[in-house]
Amino acid sequence: MTMIDDVLGAVYPSNGSLYELRDKNNDNDSRPISTDGVITADGWTIPRLVIVANRTMPGPTIIATKGQRLKVKVINKLRAETVAIHWHGITQKGTPYMDGVPFITQCPILPGNFFTYGFDLLESGTYFYHSHIAVQQADGLFGALIIQDTNEGRYSRFCAAGPGMES
């Protein structure tokens, strides 16, 4: 299991607590640390870095309504990598430069810079956003985008009566 603290870097678990990874061969000088700011990413046998949005993996779910204009400001806080966010499955009618494909529809966002994506939500459905730079998506930079229909009740899709059932 990989665990990274946003300030201390790699951490390790021992006896029900988390400790700063100073010297993996000698934990005598380690002290317990808070679990705030620690990200765990299961499935890896060796510690590795993750790239996240708003300190969460997956990134925050964005919920909006069909017909709205979505605006998302992306600030690249990575030290040496560029970022571009692709809105998977979203029709970019009139805004192809907001599609998030680096060097094709936009320049990538340089470290320390930001870019504000803005586009109209033309179709309802469940989509996802993800980085379109190298393997950043696999490293954790992705999240859900849910676009609700304007005339649909919050739970109507899940509560519709099936065959032989009364509504």
PDB file of C-alpha atoms in Angstrom:
ATOM      1  CA  MET A   1       0.000   0.000   0.000  1.00  0.00           C
ATOM      2  CA  THR A   2       1.357   3.423  -0.921  1.00  0.00           C
ATOM      3  CA  MET A   3       0.832   6.242   1.556  1.00  0.00           C
ATOM      4  CA  ILE A   4       1.927   9.799   0.911  1.00  0.00           C
ATOM      5  CA  ASP A   5       1.577  12.777   3.247  1.00  0.00           C
ATOM      6  CA  ASP A   6       1.236  16.144   1.493  1.00  0.00           C
ATOM      7  CA  VAL A   7       4.066  17.661   3.566  1.00  0.00           C
ATOM      8  CA  LEU A   8       6.236  14.808   4.837  1.00  0.00           C
ATOM      9  CA  GLY A   9       6.210  12.583   1.753  1.00  0.00           C
ATOM     10  CA  ALA A  10       6.212   8.804   2.159  1.00  0.00           C
ATOM     11  CA  VAL A  11       4.843   7.421   5.440  1.00  0.00           C
ATOM     12  CA  TYR A  12       4.515   3.891   6.815  1.00  0.00           C
ATOM     13  CA  PRO A  13       2.087   2.141   9.179  1.00  0.00           C
ATOM     14  CA  SER A  14       3.196   0.418  12.381  1.00  0.00           C
ATOM     15  CA  ASN A  15       1.221  -0.710  15.448  1.00  0.00           C
ATOM     16  CA  GLY A  16      -1.918   1.172  14.399  1.00  0.00           C
ATOM     17  CA  SER A  17      -0.202   4.522  13.749  1.00  0.00           C
ATOM     18  CA  LEU A  18       1.453   6.262  10.811  1.00  0.00           C
ATOM     19  CA  TYR A  19       5.087   7.359  10.884  1.00  0.00           C
ATOM     20  CA  GLU A  20       7.248   9.571   8.718  1.00  0.00           C
ATOM     21  CA  LEU A  21       9.534   7.471   6.517  1.00  0.00           C
ATOM     22  CA  ARG A  22      12.938   8.904   7.440  1.00  0.00           C
ATOM     23  CA  ASP A  23      15.113   5.804   7.352  1.00  0.00           C
ATOM     24  CA  LYS A  24      13.325   2.584   6.484  1.00  0.00           C
ATOM     25  CA  ASN A  25      16.076   0.566   8.199  1.00  0.00           C
ATOM     26  CA  ASN A  26      15.845   2.449  11.504  1.00  0.00           C
ATOM     27  CA  ASP A  27      12.542   3.651  12.921  1.00  0.00           C
ATOM     28  CA  ASN A  28      13.847   4.558  16.391  1.00  0.00           C
ATOM     29  CA  ASP A  29      13.713   8.316  15.717  1.00  0.00           C
ATOM     30  CA  SER A  30      10.302   8.263  13.984  1.00  0.00           C
ATOM     31  CA  ARG A  31       7.294   9.858  15.643  1.00  0.00           C
ATOM     32  CA  PRO A  32       3.601   9.215  14.954  1.00  0.00           C
ATOM     33  CA  ILE A  33       1.976  11.647  12.526  1.00  0.00           C
ATOM     34  CA  SER A  34      -1.605  12.702  11.857  1.00  0.00           C
ATOM     35  CA  THR A  35      -3.530  10.896   9.139  1.00  0.00           C
ATOM     36  CA  ASP A  36      -4.748  14.238   7.756  1.00  0.00           C
ATOM     37  CA  GLY A  37      -3.218  14.783   4.340  1.00  0.00           C
ATOM     38  CA  VAL A  38      -2.303  11.119   3.808  1.00  0.00           C
ATOM     39  CA  ILE A  39      -3.425   9.429   0.605  1.00  0.00           C
ATOM     40  CA  THR A  40      -3.538   5.659   0.267  1.00  0.00           C
ATOM     41  CA  ALA A  41      -3.591   3.984  -3.129  1.00  0.00           C
ATOM     42  CA  ASP A  42      -4.075   0.238  -2.938  1.00  0.00           C
ATOM     43  CA  GLY A  43      -2.805  -2.249  -5.456  1.00  0.00           C
ATOM     44  CA  TRP A  44       0.876  -1.316  -5.538  1.00  0.00           C
ATOM     45  CA  THR A  45       3.554  -3.414  -3.910  1.00  0.00           C
ATOM     46  CA  ILE A  46       6.084  -0.584  -3.635  1.00  0.00           C
ATOM     47  CA  PRO A  47       5.600   3.026  -2.536  1.00  0.00           C
ATOM     48  CA  ARG A  48       4.953   5.412  -5.405  1.00  0.00           C
ATOM     49  CA  LEU A  49       3.787   8.956  -5.885  1.00  0.00           C
ATOM     50  CA  VAL A  50       0.214   9.786  -6.829  1.00  0.00           C
ATOM     51  CA  ILE A  51      -1.146  12.868  -8.580  1.00  0.00           C
ATOM     52  CA  VAL A  52      -4.516  14.083  -7.327  1.00  0.00           C
ATOM     53  CA  ALA A  53      -7.092  16.853  -7.654  1.00  0.00           C
ATOM     54  CA  ASN A  54      -8.073  18.752  -4.501  1.00  0.00           C
ATOM     55  CA  ARG A  55      -6.132  16.277  -2.336  1.00  0.00           C
ATOM     56  CA  THR A  56      -8.464  13.373  -3.165  1.00  0.00           C
ATOM     57  CA  MET A  57      -8.261  10.262  -5.304  1.00  0.00           C
ATOM     58  CA  PRO A  58     -10.411  10.044  -7.283  1.00  0.00           C
ATOM     59  CA  GLY A  59     -10.823  13.780  -7.687  1.00  0.00           C
ATOM     60  CA  PRO A  60     -13.991  15.523  -6.525  1.00  0.00           C
ATOM     61  CA  THR A  61     -17.226  14.598  -8.276  1.00  0.00           C
ATOM     62  CA  ILE A  62     -18.587  17.514 -10.281  1.00  0.00           C
ATOM     63  CA  ILE A  63     -22.399  17.606 -10.421  1.00  0.00           C
ATOM     64  CA  ALA A  64     -24.133  20.051 -12.756  1.00  0.00           C
ATOM     65  CA  THR A  65     -27.325  20.364 -14.804  1.00  0.00           C
ATOM     66  CA  LYS A  66     -27.801  20.076 -18.547  1.00  0.00           C
ATOM     67  CA  GLY A  67     -27.906  23.539 -20.108  1.00  0.00           C
ATOM     68  CA  GLN A  68     -25.539  25.099 -17.570  1.00  0.00           C
ATOM     69  CA  ARG A  69     -22.130  26.489 -18.421  1.00  0.00           C
ATOM     70  CA  LEU A  70     -19.451  24.653 -16.459  1.00  0.00           C
ATOM     71  CA  LYS A  71     -16.355  26.573 -15.358  1.00  0.00           C
ATOM     72  CA  VAL A  72     -13.472  24.753 -13.684  1.00  0.00           C
ATOM     73  CA  LYS A  73     -10.204  26.448 -12.739  1.00  0.00           C
ATOM     74  CA  VAL A  74      -7.265  24.025 -12.818  1.00  0.00           C
ATOM     75  CA  ILE A  75      -4.150  25.155 -10.942  1.00  0.00           C
ATOM     76  CA  ASN A  76      -1.048  23.102 -11.689  1.00  0.00           C
ATOM     77  CA  LYS A  77       0.825  22.675  -8.401  1.00  0.00           C
ATOM     78  CA  LEU A  78       3.151  19.994  -9.763  1.00  0.00           C
ATOM     79  CA  ARG A  79       6.806  20.985  -9.649  1.00  0.00           C
ATOM     80  CA  ALA A  80       7.974  19.650 -13.005  1.00  0.00           C
ATOM     81  CA  GLU A  81       5.012  18.289 -14.998  1.00  0.00           C
ATOM     82  CA  THR A  82       2.423  19.944 -17.187  1.00  0.00           C
ATOM     83  CA  VAL A  83      -1.299  19.167 -16.871  1.00  0.00           C
ATOM     84  CA  ALA A  84      -4.313  19.166 -19.190  1.00  0.00           C
ATOM     85  CA  ILE A  85      -7.780  17.923 -18.227  1.00  0.00           C
ATOM     86  CA  HIS A  86      -9.903  16.070 -20.790  1.00  0.00           C
ATOM     87  CA  TRP A  87     -13.660  15.921 -20.270  1.00  0.00           C
ATOM     88  CA  HIS A  88     -14.330  12.396 -21.544  1.00  0.00           C
ATOM     89  CA  GLY A  89     -17.475  12.118 -23.681  1.00  0.00           C
ATOM     90  CA  ILE A  90     -18.424  15.790 -23.449  1.00  0.00           C
ATOM     91  CA  THR A  91     -19.443  17.421 -26.731  1.00  0.00           C
ATOM     92  CA  GLN A  92     -17.367  20.567 -27.204  1.00  0.00           C
ATOM     93  CA  LYS A  93     -19.692  22.347 -29.639  1.00  0.00           C
ATOM     94  CA  GLY A  94     -18.223  25.804 -30.152  1.00  0.00           C
ATOM     95  CA  THR A  95     -15.470  25.218 -27.575  1.00  0.00           C
ATOM     96  CA  PRO A  96     -13.039  22.695 -29.086  1.00  0.00           C
ATOM     97  CA  TYR A  97     -10.163  24.455 -27.307  1.00  0.00           C
ATOM     98  CA  MET A  98     -11.648  23.294 -23.968  1.00  0.00           C
ATOM     99  CA  ASP A  99     -11.309  19.578 -24.782  1.00  0.00           C
ATOM    100  CA  GLY A 100      -8.081  19.196 -22.803  1.00  0.00           C
ATOM    101  CA  VAL A 101      -5.931  17.427 -25.370  1.00  0.00           C
ATOM    102  CA  PRO A 102      -2.441  18.943 -25.042  1.00  0.00           C
ATOM    103  CA  PHE A 103      -0.759  20.291 -28.172  1.00  0.00           C
ATOM    104  CA  ILE A 104      -3.930  19.641 -30.192  1.00  0.00           C
ATOM    105  CA  THR A 105      -6.771  21.595 -28.572  1.00  0.00           C
ATOM    106  CA  GLN A 106      -4.775  23.530 -25.971  1.00  0.00           C
ATOM    107  CA  CYS A 107      -1.313  24.175 -24.646  1.00  0.00           C
ATOM    108  CA  PRO A 108      -0.674  22.161 -21.483  1.00  0.00           C
ATOM    109  CA  ILE A 109      -0.817  24.015 -18.178  1.00  0.00           C
ATOM    110  CA  LEU A 110       2.734  24.694 -17.054  1.00  0.00           C
ATOM    111  CA  PRO A 111       3.843  24.169 -13.429  1.00  0.00           C
ATOM    112  CA  GLY A 112       2.719  27.081 -11.262  1.00  0.00           C
ATOM    113  CA  ASN A 113       0.130  28.258 -13.811  1.00  0.00           C
ATOM    114  CA  PHE A 114      -3.627  27.821 -14.190  1.00  0.00           C
ATOM    115  CA  PHE A 115      -6.257  27.473 -16.886  1.00  0.00           C
ATOM    116  CA  THR A 116     -10.020  27.919 -16.578  1.00  0.00           C
ATOM    117  CA  TYR A 117     -12.079  25.480 -18.597  1.00  0.00           C
ATOM    118  CA  GLY A 118     -15.525  26.729 -19.595  1.00  0.00           C
ATOM    119  CA  PHE A 119     -18.100  25.021 -21.782  1.00  0.00           C
ATOM    120  CA  ASP A 120     -21.838  24.433 -22.109  1.00  0.00           C
ATOM    121  CA  LEU A 121     -23.277  21.142 -20.890  1.00  0.00           C
ATOM    122  CA  LEU A 122     -25.348  19.967 -23.846  1.00  0.00           C
ATOM    123  CA  GLU A 123     -26.136  16.381 -22.797  1.00  0.00           C
ATOM    124  CA  SER A 124     -27.042  14.740 -19.513  1.00  0.00           C
ATOM    125  CA  GLY A 125     -25.279  11.619 -18.299  1.00  0.00           C
ATOM    126  CA  THR A 126     -22.396  10.305 -16.245  1.00  0.00           C
ATOM    127  CA  TYR A 127     -18.932  11.114 -17.569  1.00  0.00           C
ATOM    128  CA  PHE A 128     -15.445  11.463 -16.173  1.00  0.00           C
ATOM    129  CA  TYR A 129     -12.552  13.866 -16.401  1.00  0.00           C
ATOM    130  CA  HIS A 130      -8.909  12.880 -16.409  1.00  0.00           C
ATOM    131  CA  SER A 131      -5.465  14.182 -17.149  1.00  0.00           C
ATOM    132  CA  HIS A 132      -4.377  13.798 -20.739  1.00  0.00           C
ATOM    133  CA  ILE A 133      -0.649  14.041 -19.947  1.00  0.00           C
ATOM    134  CA  ALA A 134       1.408  10.812 -20.005  1.00  0.00           C
ATOM    135  CA  VAL A 135       0.217   8.445 -17.253  1.00  0.00           C
ATOM    136  CA  GLN A 136      -1.214  11.030 -14.848  1.00  0.00           C
ATOM    137  CA  GLN A 137      -4.659   9.428 -15.142  1.00  0.00           C
ATOM    138  CA  ALA A 138      -3.225   6.115 -13.915  1.00  0.00           C
ATOM    139  CA  ASP A 139      -1.410   8.042 -11.178  1.00  0.00           C
ATOM    140  CA  GLY A 140      -4.737   9.268  -9.767  1.00  0.00           C
ATOM    141  CA  LEU A 141      -5.731  12.448 -11.632  1.00  0.00           C
ATOM    142  CA  PHE A 142      -9.330  11.629 -12.582  1.00  0.00           C
ATOM    143  CA  GLY A 143     -12.865  12.101 -11.286  1.00  0.00           C
ATOM    144  CA  ALA A 144     -16.579  11.864 -12.101  1.00  0.00           C
ATOM    145  CA  LEU A 145     -18.679  14.437 -13.952  1.00  0.00           C
ATOM    146  CA  ILE A 146     -22.436  13.985 -13.532  1.00  0.00           C
ATOM    147  CA  ILE A 147     -24.747  16.094 -15.677  1.00  0.00           C
ATOM    148  CA  GLN A 148     -28.364  15.839 -14.533  1.00  0.00           C
ATOM    149  CA  ASP A 149     -31.255  16.355 -16.937  1.00  0.00           C
ATOM    150  CA  THR A 150     -33.192  19.586 -16.382  1.00  0.00           C
ATOM    151  CA  ASN A 151     -36.637  17.941 -16.223  1.00  0.00           C
ATOM    152  CA  GLU A 152     -35.622  14.866 -14.272  1.00  0.00           C
ATOM    153  CA  GLY A 153     -36.326  14.489 -10.585  1.00  0.00           C
ATOM    154  CA  ARG A 154     -33.350  13.721  -8.427  1.00  0.00           C
ATOM    155  CA  TYR A 155     -34.245  10.043  -8.033  1.00  0.00           C
ATOM    156  CA  SER A 156     -36.710   9.462 -10.871  1.00  0.00           C
ATOM    157  CA  ARG A 157     -34.284   7.383 -12.892  1.00  0.00           C
ATOM    158  CA  PHE A 158     -33.851   4.963  -9.988  1.00  0.00           C
ATOM    159  CA  CYS A 159     -37.475   4.889  -8.800  1.00  0.00           C
ATOM    160  CA  ALA A 160     -39.277   4.246 -12.085  1.00  0.00           C
ATOM    161  CA  ALA A 161     -41.687   1.323 -11.888  1.00  0.00           C
ATOM    162  CA  GLY A 162     -40.689  -1.770 -13.829  1.00  0.00           C
ATOM    163  CA  PRO A 163     -42.969  -4.252 -15.630  1.00  0.00           C
ATOM    164  CA  GLY A 164     -45.740  -5.506 -13.352  1.00  0.00           C
ATOM    165  CA  MET A 165     -45.034  -2.830 -10.716  1.00  0.00           C
ATOM    166  CA  GLU A 166     -47.100   0.183  -9.755  1.00  0.00           C
ATOM    167  CA  SER A 167     -45.517   3.603  -9.604  1.00  0.00           C
TER     168      SER A 167
END
